[in-house]
Structure formats: C-alpha cells, structure tokens
Short mmCIF file of C-alpha atoms and ligand atoms in Angstrom, two decimals:
data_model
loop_
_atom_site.label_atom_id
_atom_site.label_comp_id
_atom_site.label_asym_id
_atom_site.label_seq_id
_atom_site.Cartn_x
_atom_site.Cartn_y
_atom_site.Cartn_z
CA UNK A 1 0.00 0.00 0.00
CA UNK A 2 1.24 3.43 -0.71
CA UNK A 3 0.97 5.43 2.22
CA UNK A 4 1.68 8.57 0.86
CA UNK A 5 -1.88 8.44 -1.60
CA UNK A 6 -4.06 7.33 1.72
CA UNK A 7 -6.08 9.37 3.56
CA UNK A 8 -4.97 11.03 6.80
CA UNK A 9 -6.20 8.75 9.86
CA UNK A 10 -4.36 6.16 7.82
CA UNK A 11 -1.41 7.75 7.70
CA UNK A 12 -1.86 9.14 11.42
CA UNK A 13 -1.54 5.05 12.28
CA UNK A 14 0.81 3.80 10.01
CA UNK A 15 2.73 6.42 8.34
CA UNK A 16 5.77 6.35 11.24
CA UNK A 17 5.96 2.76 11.57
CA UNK A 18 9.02 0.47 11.35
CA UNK A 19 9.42 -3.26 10.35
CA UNK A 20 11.89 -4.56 12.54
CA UNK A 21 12.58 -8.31 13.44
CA UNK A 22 9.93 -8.77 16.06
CA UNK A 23 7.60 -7.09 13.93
CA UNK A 24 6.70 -4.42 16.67
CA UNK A 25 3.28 -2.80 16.05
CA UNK A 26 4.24 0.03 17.50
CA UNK A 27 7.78 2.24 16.97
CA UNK A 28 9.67 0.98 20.12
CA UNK A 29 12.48 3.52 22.39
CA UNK A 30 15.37 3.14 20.90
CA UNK A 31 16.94 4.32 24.05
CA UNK A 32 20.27 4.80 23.17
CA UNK A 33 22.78 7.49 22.94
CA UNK A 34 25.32 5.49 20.16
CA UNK A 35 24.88 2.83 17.45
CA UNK A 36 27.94 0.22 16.86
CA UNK A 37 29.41 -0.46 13.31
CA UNK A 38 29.94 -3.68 11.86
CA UNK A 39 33.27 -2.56 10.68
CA UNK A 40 35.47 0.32 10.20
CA UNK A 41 34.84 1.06 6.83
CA UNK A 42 31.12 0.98 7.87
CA UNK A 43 31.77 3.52 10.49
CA UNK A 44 33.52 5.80 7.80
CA UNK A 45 30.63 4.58 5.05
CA UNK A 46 28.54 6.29 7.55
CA UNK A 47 29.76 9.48 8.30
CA UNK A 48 30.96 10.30 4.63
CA UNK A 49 26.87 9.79 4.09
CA UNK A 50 27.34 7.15 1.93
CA UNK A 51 25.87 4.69 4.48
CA UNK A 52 22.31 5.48 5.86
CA UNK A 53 23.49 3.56 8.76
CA UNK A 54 22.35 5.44 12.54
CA UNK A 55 25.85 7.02 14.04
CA UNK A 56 24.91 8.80 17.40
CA UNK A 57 21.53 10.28 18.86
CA UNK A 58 21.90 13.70 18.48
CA UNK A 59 22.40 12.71 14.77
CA UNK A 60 19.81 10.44 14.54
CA UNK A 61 17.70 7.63 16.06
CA UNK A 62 15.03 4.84 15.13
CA UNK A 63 12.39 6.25 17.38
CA UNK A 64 12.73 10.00 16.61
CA UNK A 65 13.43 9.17 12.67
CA UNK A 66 9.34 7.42 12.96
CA UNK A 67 8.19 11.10 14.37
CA UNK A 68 10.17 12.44 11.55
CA UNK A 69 8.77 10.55 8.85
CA UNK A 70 5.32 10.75 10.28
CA UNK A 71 4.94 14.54 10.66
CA UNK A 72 6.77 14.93 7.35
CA UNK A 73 3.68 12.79 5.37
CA UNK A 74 0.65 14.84 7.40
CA UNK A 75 2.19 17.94 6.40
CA UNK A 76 3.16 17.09 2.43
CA UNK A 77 6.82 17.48 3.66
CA UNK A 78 10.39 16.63 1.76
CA UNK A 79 11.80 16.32 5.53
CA UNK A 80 11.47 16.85 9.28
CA UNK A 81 13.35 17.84 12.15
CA UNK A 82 12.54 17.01 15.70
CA UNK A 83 13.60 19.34 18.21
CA UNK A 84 13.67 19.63 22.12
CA UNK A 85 10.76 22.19 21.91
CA UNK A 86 8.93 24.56 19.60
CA UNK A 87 11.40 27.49 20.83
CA UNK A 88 14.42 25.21 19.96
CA UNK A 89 12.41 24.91 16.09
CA UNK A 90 11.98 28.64 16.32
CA UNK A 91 15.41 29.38 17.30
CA UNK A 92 16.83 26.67 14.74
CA UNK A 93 15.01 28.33 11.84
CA UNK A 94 16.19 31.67 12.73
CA UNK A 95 19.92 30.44 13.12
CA UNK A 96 19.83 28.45 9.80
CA UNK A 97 17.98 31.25 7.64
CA UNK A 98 19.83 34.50 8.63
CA UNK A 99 23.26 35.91 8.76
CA UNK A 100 24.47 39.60 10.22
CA UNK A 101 22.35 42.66 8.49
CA UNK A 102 19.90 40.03 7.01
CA UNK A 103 15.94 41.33 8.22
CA UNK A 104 12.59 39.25 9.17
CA UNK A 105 9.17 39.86 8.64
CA UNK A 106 7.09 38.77 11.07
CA UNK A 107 3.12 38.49 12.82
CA UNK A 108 3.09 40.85 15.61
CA UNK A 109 1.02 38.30 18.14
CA UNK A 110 3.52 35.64 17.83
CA UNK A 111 4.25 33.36 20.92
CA UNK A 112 5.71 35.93 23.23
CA UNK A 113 9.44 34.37 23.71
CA UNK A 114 9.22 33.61 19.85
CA UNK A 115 9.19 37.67 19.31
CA UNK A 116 11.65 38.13 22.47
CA UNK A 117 14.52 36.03 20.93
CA UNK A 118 14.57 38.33 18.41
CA UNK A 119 14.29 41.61 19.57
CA UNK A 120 16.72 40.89 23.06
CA UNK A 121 19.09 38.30 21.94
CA UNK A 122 19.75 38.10 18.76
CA UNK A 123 19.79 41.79 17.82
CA UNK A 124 23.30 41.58 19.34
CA UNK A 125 24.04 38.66 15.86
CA UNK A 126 22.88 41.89 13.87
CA UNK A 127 19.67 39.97 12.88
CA UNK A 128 16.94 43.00 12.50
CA UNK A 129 12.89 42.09 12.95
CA UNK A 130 9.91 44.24 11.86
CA UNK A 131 6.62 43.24 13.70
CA UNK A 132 3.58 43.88 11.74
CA UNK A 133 -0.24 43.09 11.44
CA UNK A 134 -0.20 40.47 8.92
CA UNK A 135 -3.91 40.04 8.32
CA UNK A 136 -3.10 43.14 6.19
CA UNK A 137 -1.27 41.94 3.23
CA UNK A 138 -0.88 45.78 1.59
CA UNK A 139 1.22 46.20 5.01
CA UNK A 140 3.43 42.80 4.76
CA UNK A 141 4.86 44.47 1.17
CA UNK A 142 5.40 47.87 2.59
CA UNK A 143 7.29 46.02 5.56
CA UNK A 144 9.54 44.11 3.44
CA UNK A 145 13.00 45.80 2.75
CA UNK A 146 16.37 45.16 0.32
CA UNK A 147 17.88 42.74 3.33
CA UNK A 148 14.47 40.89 4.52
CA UNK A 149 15.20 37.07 3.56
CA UNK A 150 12.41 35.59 5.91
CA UNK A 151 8.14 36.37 6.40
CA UNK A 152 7.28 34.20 9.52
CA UNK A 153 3.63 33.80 10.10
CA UNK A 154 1.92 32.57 12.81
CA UNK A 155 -1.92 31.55 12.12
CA UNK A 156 -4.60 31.62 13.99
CA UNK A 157 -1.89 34.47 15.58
CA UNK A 158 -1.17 33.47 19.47
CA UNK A 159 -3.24 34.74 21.29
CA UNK A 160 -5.43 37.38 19.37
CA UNK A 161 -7.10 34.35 16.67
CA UNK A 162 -6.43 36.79 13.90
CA UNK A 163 -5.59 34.99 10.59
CA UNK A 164 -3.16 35.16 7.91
CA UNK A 165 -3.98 34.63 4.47
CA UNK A 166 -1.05 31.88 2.87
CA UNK A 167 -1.58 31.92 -0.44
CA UNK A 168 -1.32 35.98 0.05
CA UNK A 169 1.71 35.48 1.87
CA UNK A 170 3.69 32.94 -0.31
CA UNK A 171 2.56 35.41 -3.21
CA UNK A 172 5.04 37.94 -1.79
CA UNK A 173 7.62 36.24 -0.12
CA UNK A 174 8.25 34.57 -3.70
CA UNK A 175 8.02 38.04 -5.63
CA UNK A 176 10.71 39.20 -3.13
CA UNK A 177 12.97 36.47 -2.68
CA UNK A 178 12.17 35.29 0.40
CA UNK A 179 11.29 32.58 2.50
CA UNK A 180 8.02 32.39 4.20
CA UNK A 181 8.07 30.11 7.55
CA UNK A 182 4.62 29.48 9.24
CA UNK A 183 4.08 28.13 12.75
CA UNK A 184 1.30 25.49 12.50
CA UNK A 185 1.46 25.11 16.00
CA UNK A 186 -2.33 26.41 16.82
CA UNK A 187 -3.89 23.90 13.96
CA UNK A 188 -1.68 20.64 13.93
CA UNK A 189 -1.68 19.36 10.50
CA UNK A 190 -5.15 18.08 10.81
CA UNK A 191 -6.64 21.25 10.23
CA UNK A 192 -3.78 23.47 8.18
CA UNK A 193 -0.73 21.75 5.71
CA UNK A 194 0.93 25.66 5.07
CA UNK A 195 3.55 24.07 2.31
CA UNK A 196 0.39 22.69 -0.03
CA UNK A 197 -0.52 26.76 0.22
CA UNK A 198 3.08 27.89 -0.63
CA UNK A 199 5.40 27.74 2.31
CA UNK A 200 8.95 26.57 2.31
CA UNK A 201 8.95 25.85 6.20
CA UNK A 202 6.21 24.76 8.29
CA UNK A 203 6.90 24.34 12.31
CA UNK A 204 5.11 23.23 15.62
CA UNK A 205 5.32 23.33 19.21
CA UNK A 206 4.37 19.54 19.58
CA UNK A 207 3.71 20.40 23.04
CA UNK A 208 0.40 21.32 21.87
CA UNK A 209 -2.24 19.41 19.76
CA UNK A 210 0.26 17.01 18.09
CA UNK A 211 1.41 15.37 21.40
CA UNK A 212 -1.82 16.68 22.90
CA UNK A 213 -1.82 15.04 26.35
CA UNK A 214 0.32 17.80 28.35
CA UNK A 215 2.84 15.53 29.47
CA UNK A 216 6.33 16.50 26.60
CA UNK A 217 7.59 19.72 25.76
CA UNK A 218 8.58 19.17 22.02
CA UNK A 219 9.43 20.78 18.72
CA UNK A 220 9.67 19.67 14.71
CA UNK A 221 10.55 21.58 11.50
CA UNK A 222 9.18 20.49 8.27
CA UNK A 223 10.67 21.98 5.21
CA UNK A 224 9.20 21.35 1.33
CA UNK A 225 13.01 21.35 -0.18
CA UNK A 226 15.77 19.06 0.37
CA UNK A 227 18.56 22.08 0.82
CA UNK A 228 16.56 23.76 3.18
CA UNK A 229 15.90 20.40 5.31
CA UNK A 230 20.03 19.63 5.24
CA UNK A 231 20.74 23.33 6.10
CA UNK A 232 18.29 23.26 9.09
CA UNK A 233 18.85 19.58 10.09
CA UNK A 234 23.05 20.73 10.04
CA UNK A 235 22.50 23.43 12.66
CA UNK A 236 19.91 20.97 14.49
CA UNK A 237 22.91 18.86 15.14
CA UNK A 238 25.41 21.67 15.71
CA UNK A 239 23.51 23.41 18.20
CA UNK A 240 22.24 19.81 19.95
CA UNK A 241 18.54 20.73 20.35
CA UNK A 242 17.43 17.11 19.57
CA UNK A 243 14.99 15.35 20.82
CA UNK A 244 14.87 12.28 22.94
CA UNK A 245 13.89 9.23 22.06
CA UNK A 246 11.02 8.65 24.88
CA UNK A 247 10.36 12.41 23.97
CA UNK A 248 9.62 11.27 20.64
CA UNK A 249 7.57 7.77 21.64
CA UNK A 250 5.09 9.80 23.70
CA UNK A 251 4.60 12.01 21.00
CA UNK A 252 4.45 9.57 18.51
CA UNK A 253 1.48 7.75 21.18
CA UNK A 254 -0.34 10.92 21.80
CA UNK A 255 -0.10 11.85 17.64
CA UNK A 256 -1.99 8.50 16.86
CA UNK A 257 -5.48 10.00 18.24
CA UNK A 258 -4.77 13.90 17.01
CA UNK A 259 -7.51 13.72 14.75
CA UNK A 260 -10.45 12.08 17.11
CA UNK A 261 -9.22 14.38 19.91
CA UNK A 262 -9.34 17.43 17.82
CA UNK A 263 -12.83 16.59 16.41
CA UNK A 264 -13.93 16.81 20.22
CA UNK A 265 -12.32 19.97 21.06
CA UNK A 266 -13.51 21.92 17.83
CA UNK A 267 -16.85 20.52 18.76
CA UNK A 268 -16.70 21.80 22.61
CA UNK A 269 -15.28 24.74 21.23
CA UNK A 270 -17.94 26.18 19.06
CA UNK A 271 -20.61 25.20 22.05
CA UNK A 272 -18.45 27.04 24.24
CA UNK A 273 -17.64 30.33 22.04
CA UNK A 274 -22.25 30.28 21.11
CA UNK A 275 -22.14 30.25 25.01
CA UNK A 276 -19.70 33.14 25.84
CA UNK A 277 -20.86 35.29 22.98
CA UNK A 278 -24.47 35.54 23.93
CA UNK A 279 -23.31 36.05 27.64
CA UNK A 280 -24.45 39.35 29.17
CA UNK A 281 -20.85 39.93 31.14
CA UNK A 282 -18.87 39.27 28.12
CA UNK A 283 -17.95 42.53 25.80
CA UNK A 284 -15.98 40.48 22.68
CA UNK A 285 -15.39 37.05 21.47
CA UNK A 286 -12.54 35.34 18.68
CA UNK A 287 -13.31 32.25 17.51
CA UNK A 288 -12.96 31.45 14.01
CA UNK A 289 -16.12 29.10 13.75
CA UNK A 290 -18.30 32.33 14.30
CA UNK A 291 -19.48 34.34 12.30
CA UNK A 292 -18.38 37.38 13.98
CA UNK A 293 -14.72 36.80 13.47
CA UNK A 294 -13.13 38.93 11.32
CA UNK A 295 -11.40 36.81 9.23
CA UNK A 296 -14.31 34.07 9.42
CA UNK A 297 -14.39 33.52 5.25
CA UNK A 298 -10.76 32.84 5.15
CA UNK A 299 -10.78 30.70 7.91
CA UNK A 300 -12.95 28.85 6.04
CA UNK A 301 -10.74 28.75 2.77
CA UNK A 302 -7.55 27.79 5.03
CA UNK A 303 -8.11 26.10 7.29
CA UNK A 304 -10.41 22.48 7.31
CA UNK A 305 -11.93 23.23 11.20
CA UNK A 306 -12.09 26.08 13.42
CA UNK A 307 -9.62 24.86 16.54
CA UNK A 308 -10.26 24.40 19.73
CA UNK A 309 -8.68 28.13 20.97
CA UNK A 310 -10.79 31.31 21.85
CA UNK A 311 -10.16 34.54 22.87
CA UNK A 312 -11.94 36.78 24.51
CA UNK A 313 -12.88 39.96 27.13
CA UNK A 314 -14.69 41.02 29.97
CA UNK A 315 -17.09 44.52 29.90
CA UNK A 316 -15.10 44.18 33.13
CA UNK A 317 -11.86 44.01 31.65
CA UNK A 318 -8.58 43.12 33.41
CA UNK A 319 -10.41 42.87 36.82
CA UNK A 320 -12.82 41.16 35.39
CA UNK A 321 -10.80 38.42 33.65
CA UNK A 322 -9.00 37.75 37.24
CA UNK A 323 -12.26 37.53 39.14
CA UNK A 324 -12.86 34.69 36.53
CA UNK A 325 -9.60 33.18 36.36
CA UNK A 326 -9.82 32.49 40.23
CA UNK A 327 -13.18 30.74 40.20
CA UNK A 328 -13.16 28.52 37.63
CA UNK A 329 -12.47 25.23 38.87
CA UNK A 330 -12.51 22.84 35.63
CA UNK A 331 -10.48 24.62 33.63
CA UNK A 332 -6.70 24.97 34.92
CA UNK A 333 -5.48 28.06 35.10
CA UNK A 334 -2.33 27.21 33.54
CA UNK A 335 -0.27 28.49 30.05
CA UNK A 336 0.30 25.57 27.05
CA UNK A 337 -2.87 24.70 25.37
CA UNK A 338 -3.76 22.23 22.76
CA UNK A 339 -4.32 19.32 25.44
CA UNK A 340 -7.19 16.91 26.33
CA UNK A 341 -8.07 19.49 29.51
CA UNK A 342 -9.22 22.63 29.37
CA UNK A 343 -7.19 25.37 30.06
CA UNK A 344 -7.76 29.76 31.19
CA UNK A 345 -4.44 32.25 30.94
CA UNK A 346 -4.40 35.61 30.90
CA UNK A 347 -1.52 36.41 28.02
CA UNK A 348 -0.73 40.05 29.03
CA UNK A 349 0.35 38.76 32.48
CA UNK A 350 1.29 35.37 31.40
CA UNK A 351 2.89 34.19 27.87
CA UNK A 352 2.98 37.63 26.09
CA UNK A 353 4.27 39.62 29.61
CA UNK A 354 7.72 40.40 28.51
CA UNK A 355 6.29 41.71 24.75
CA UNK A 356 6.48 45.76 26.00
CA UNK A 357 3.16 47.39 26.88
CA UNK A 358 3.53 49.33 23.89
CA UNK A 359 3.92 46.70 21.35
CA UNK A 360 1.37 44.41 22.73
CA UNK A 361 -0.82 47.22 22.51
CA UNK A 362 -0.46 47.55 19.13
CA UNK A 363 -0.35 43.78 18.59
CA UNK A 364 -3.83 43.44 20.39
CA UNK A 365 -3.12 41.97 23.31
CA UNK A 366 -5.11 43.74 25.35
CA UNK A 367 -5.45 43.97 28.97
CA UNK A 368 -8.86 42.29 28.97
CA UNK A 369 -7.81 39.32 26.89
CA UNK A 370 -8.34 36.18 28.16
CA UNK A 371 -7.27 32.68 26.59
CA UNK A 372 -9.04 29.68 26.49
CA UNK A 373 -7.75 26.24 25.21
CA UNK A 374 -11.04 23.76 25.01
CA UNK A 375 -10.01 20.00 26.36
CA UNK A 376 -12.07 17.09 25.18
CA UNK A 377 -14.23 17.30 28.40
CA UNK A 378 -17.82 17.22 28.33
CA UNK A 379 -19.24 20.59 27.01
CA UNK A 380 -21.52 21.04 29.26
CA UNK A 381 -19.22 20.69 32.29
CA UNK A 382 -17.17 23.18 30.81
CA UNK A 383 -19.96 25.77 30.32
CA UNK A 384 -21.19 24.84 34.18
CA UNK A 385 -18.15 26.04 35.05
CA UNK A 386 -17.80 29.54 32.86
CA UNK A 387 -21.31 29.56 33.96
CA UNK A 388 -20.65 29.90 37.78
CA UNK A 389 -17.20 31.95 37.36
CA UNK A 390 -18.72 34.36 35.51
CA UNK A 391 -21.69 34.94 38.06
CA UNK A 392 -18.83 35.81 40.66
CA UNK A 393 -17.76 38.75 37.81
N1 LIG B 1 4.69 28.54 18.93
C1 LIG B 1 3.48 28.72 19.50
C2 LIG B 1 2.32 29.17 18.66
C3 LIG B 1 3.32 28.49 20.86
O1 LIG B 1 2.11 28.68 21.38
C4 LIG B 1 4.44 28.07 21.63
C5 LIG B 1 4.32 27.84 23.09
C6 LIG B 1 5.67 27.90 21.00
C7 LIG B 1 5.76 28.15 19.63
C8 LIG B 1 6.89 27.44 21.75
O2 LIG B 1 6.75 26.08 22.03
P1 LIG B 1 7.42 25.32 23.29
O3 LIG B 1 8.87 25.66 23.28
O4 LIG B 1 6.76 25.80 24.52
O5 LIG B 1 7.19 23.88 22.98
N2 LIG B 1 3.18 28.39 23.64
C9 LIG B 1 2.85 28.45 24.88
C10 LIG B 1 1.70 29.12 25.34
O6 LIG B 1 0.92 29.76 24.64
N3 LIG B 1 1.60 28.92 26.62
O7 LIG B 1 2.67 28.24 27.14
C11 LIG B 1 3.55 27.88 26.05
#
C-alpha cells in the first residue's frame, strides 16, 4: 500500500511505523545514545553519508526518525526535524535562515518568547525584525525591505485568533525572494498543511495538539526542499537541540489519536464560544467558527476546522478576567494549550508579559484578553463552570 496516496487517519496510524525483526506494532524507544558499526569502513561509510546507517543520537535515532517521517507525510513534507521544543524549532530556523544585516518579517502576536529572541538576543548577531499586522497583506509588502530574507507567520496568531492569508503570503515572499516560515502550531496538521498553500517551512510546538496530552515539551521543522531540510537539520545537530527518544515515543502515542481528539475539542469549542458570545458579562469574542470573526471567510478557505482556541474579554476588563480566572475550577489556570483538559491564561500577564506594553498594545493583546484552550471534556461541564465563574464577575 502506498501510504503517501491514503487518507490522513491512515497515515496518522501507520505512516511512522518500522518493520523490525519482532515485527513491533508500535515504533519501540530506541533508548540509546550510540549505534555500533559492523566494521570500520562501515563507520567511515557512515559518516561520509554514503551509508544510511544510525551514528549517534543527536544525529539520529530509530524512534525519533518514525516522528520524523510521520509529521513529514501529514504535512506534504520533503523532511522533518525534531527538536527539544517549539522554541528550539523557532530558534533553529532563525539560526539556519539569517546571517548579520539580514531582516525578518514577522506576525506581531507571535508566541511571546518567539518575538523576544529576536528583539533581546539576537539583535546583538545583527539579525533586524519588523513586527507587523499580517492580516493586512498591503502592510506585509510595505514592511519588506532590500535585506528581509524571511516572512514568519503565525496563524490563527497566538493569542489574538487573527488569521493570515497563505496563499497571500507565499505570493510575496516569492516576488521578493524570500522565504516564508509558518508556525502550524495552533492547527496541527489536521486542520492546516501551510507548504500545499506555498510555504517553504512549516513548524510546531508539539507540546500542543500534536502530542496533545500535556505531558512533553517538544518541537519539529518540516521543510518542502531538500537544501533547506540539510541546512536546518546541520544546525539541528550543531547546536544539539534534539529530541529524545522517549520524547519522541510519547509524541508519537499521543499523535496517533490527534484527529479524534481534535474533532472533540472543535466541537466543545464552538458550544463554548455560542455560550460566551451571547453572555451578558462578556464585551468580545474570537473564535474562528463564528461568524463574527473577522477573518471568518478565510478561515474557512484555510483552514479544514475552526480549533479548539478562543479569545476573549470582559465589559469588566482586566479585573474582570482575574475575578474569573480564580473561580473557575474545571479549567486549569495554567499556560500551554492544545491538550485533552481545558485550560484559562491571561496572556498580558502570562505568555505575552515580557512583549512591551507598547507593542502588545499595538499587537492586540489587550489587557482584557483572556485565553481559552477547550479540552475534550464534556461541554456542558465546561460551560457549568464559565457559567458559575462568571456569576462571581
Ligand atoms: N509557537 C506557538 C504558537 C506556541 O504557542 C508556543 C508555546 C511555541 C511556539 C513554543 O513552544 P514550546 O517551546 O513551549 O514547545 N506556547 C505556549 C503558550 O501559549 N503557553 O505556554 C507555552
């Protein structure tokens, strides 16, 4: 059977999987930090590439190569790269793809630490970063300059739900030479393959829906070219962000049900957003299953479900959102998202507090905002308990 041409619970199940002699059902932990050679001449086979034999961990393993191979076939990938976590892929991309002087266009309501990497560390490698509303693809052009060799999009944006039009995107960063990089992180594969609308790199934080069960912090690149893959996968190795190998069997376990639990979540999540938009205490609402989101028609075009993330604020605002933080009692108030359980932050104070006042302002991430990851819990539970926080507003 070709499992590239079947559909994609098929290739959820068996698109990783190995043949070895036991004939293992399932990828087993190849716990091991070195492989032996047979000979010499194999050892040297192997590191002049000539042998596609494993060497050492950080280079490569059985168990993390499965992940690898897996991710790459949901997302219509030539490659992947595991990482430790989606700031190692973040990093790694940025590291690979720009040198001294070179510039980056990027989402403004990007993962907080994503944007922070940038604009506090590596400003001192020369690397320059222009933060922009990309819904607004007149403004993406007008932000790109002579030196900009990357657009990074993140879409649904973290944690303002705004959304980025691709095909728009790729348009440009192919007019202008550059590369456009888009973290998936926020729709898993299931509902968004970015490189079938035109990127050349596609990440995750598979801490989120891909692992999905809040128990690994992990990270994977998938490029559509091969030099791109052996240019990232080169400083991968140099910089030793891999992952582990029981890192990559959880994730490769929780991956198997992405699709059933993300079916769940979308379906709690629109119950949830109908719920909080018709409530009396509650001024807005972004969810891109409703109407009333702004980019709800693209959405639609993009992306093949809504998500399981919503955004919104308070008439109370910021005093509000605490009063509601503190008495919910289902949902954890907790940052991550993308899990079986429900989960309430506050991004201002929380993931987004080191993004300056200033920019977050102009970034949307208000005050008032409050995020909300929906877990595959009964939706009515989870309303019961918005219900009875928000009567203590
Ligand atoms: N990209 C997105 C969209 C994220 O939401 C995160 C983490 C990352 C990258 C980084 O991934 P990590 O290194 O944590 O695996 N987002 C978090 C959040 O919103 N709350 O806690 C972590």
């Amino acid at each position: 059977m070709n499992i590239k041409k079947s559909g994609f619970n098929t290739k959820l199940i068996h698109a990783g999987n190995i043949h070895d002699q036991f004939g293992s059902a399932i990828v087993p932990i190849y716990q091991t930090s070195t492989f032996s050679f047979e000979s010499s001449e194999e050892g040297a086979k192997c590191f002049a590439g000539e042998s596609d034999g494993y060497i050492y961990t950080r280079i490569g393993n059985p168990t993390i190569n499965a992940l690898e191979r897996q991710i790459a076939a949901l997302e219509n990938g030539f490659g992947a790269i595991a990482v430790s976590s989606g700031m190692a892929a973040a990093t790694t991309i940025y590291l690979s793809l720009l040198s001294t002087g070179d510039h980056i266009v990027s989402t403004d309501a990007i993962y907080g630490p994503a944007r922070g990497v940038m604009e506090k560390q590596f400003i001192r490698f020369g690397f320059q970063s222009t933060y922009i509303n990309t819904t607004n693809i007149e403004t993406i052009e007008k932000a790109i300059r002579r030196n900009t060799k990357v657009i990074y999009i993140e879409t649904p944006a973290n944690p303002t739900m705004e959304i980025t039009d691709l095909k728009a995107v790729a348009e440009i960063a192919s007019k202008h030479g550059c590369l456009l990089v888009v973290d998936n992180t926020f729709c898993s594969p299931y509902l968004q393959n970015p490189l079938d609308l035109g990127a050349d790199i596609v990440f995750h934080s598979m801490t989120k829906f891909i692992n999905g069960h809040a128990d690994v912090v992990a990270g994977i690149i998938i490029t559509k070219d091969k030099t791109v893959y052996s240019q990232l996968r080169t400083m991968m190795i140099h910089l030793g962000c891999n992952m582990d190998p029981h890192q990559a069997f959880l994730v490769l376990r929780g991956l198997k049900t992405l699709s059933v639990r993300i079916d769940r979540a979308q379906e709690n999540a629109l119950k949830i957003a109908e719920f909080l938009e018709k409530h009396p205490k509650v001024a807005w609402l972004k969810y891109p299953g409703l109407k009333s989101h702004p980019q709800y028609k693209l959405g639609k075009q993009q992306m093949k479900g809504n998500g399981s993330m919503i955004s919104f604020g308070l008439k109370t605002g910021f005093e509000g959102a605490k009063k509601l933080m503190n008495n919910v009692h289902l949902a954890l108030l907790a940052v991550s998202l993308g899990g079986i359980e429900t989960l309430i932050q506050h991004p201002a104070s929380m993931t987004h507090a080191k993004v300056s006042k200033d920019d977050k302002q102009k970034a949307g991430i208000t005050d008032d905002l409050i995020r909300f990851s929906v877990g595959i819990e009964d939706a009515k539970d989870i309303i019961e308990d918005l219900k009875q926080g928000l009567e203590k507003v």
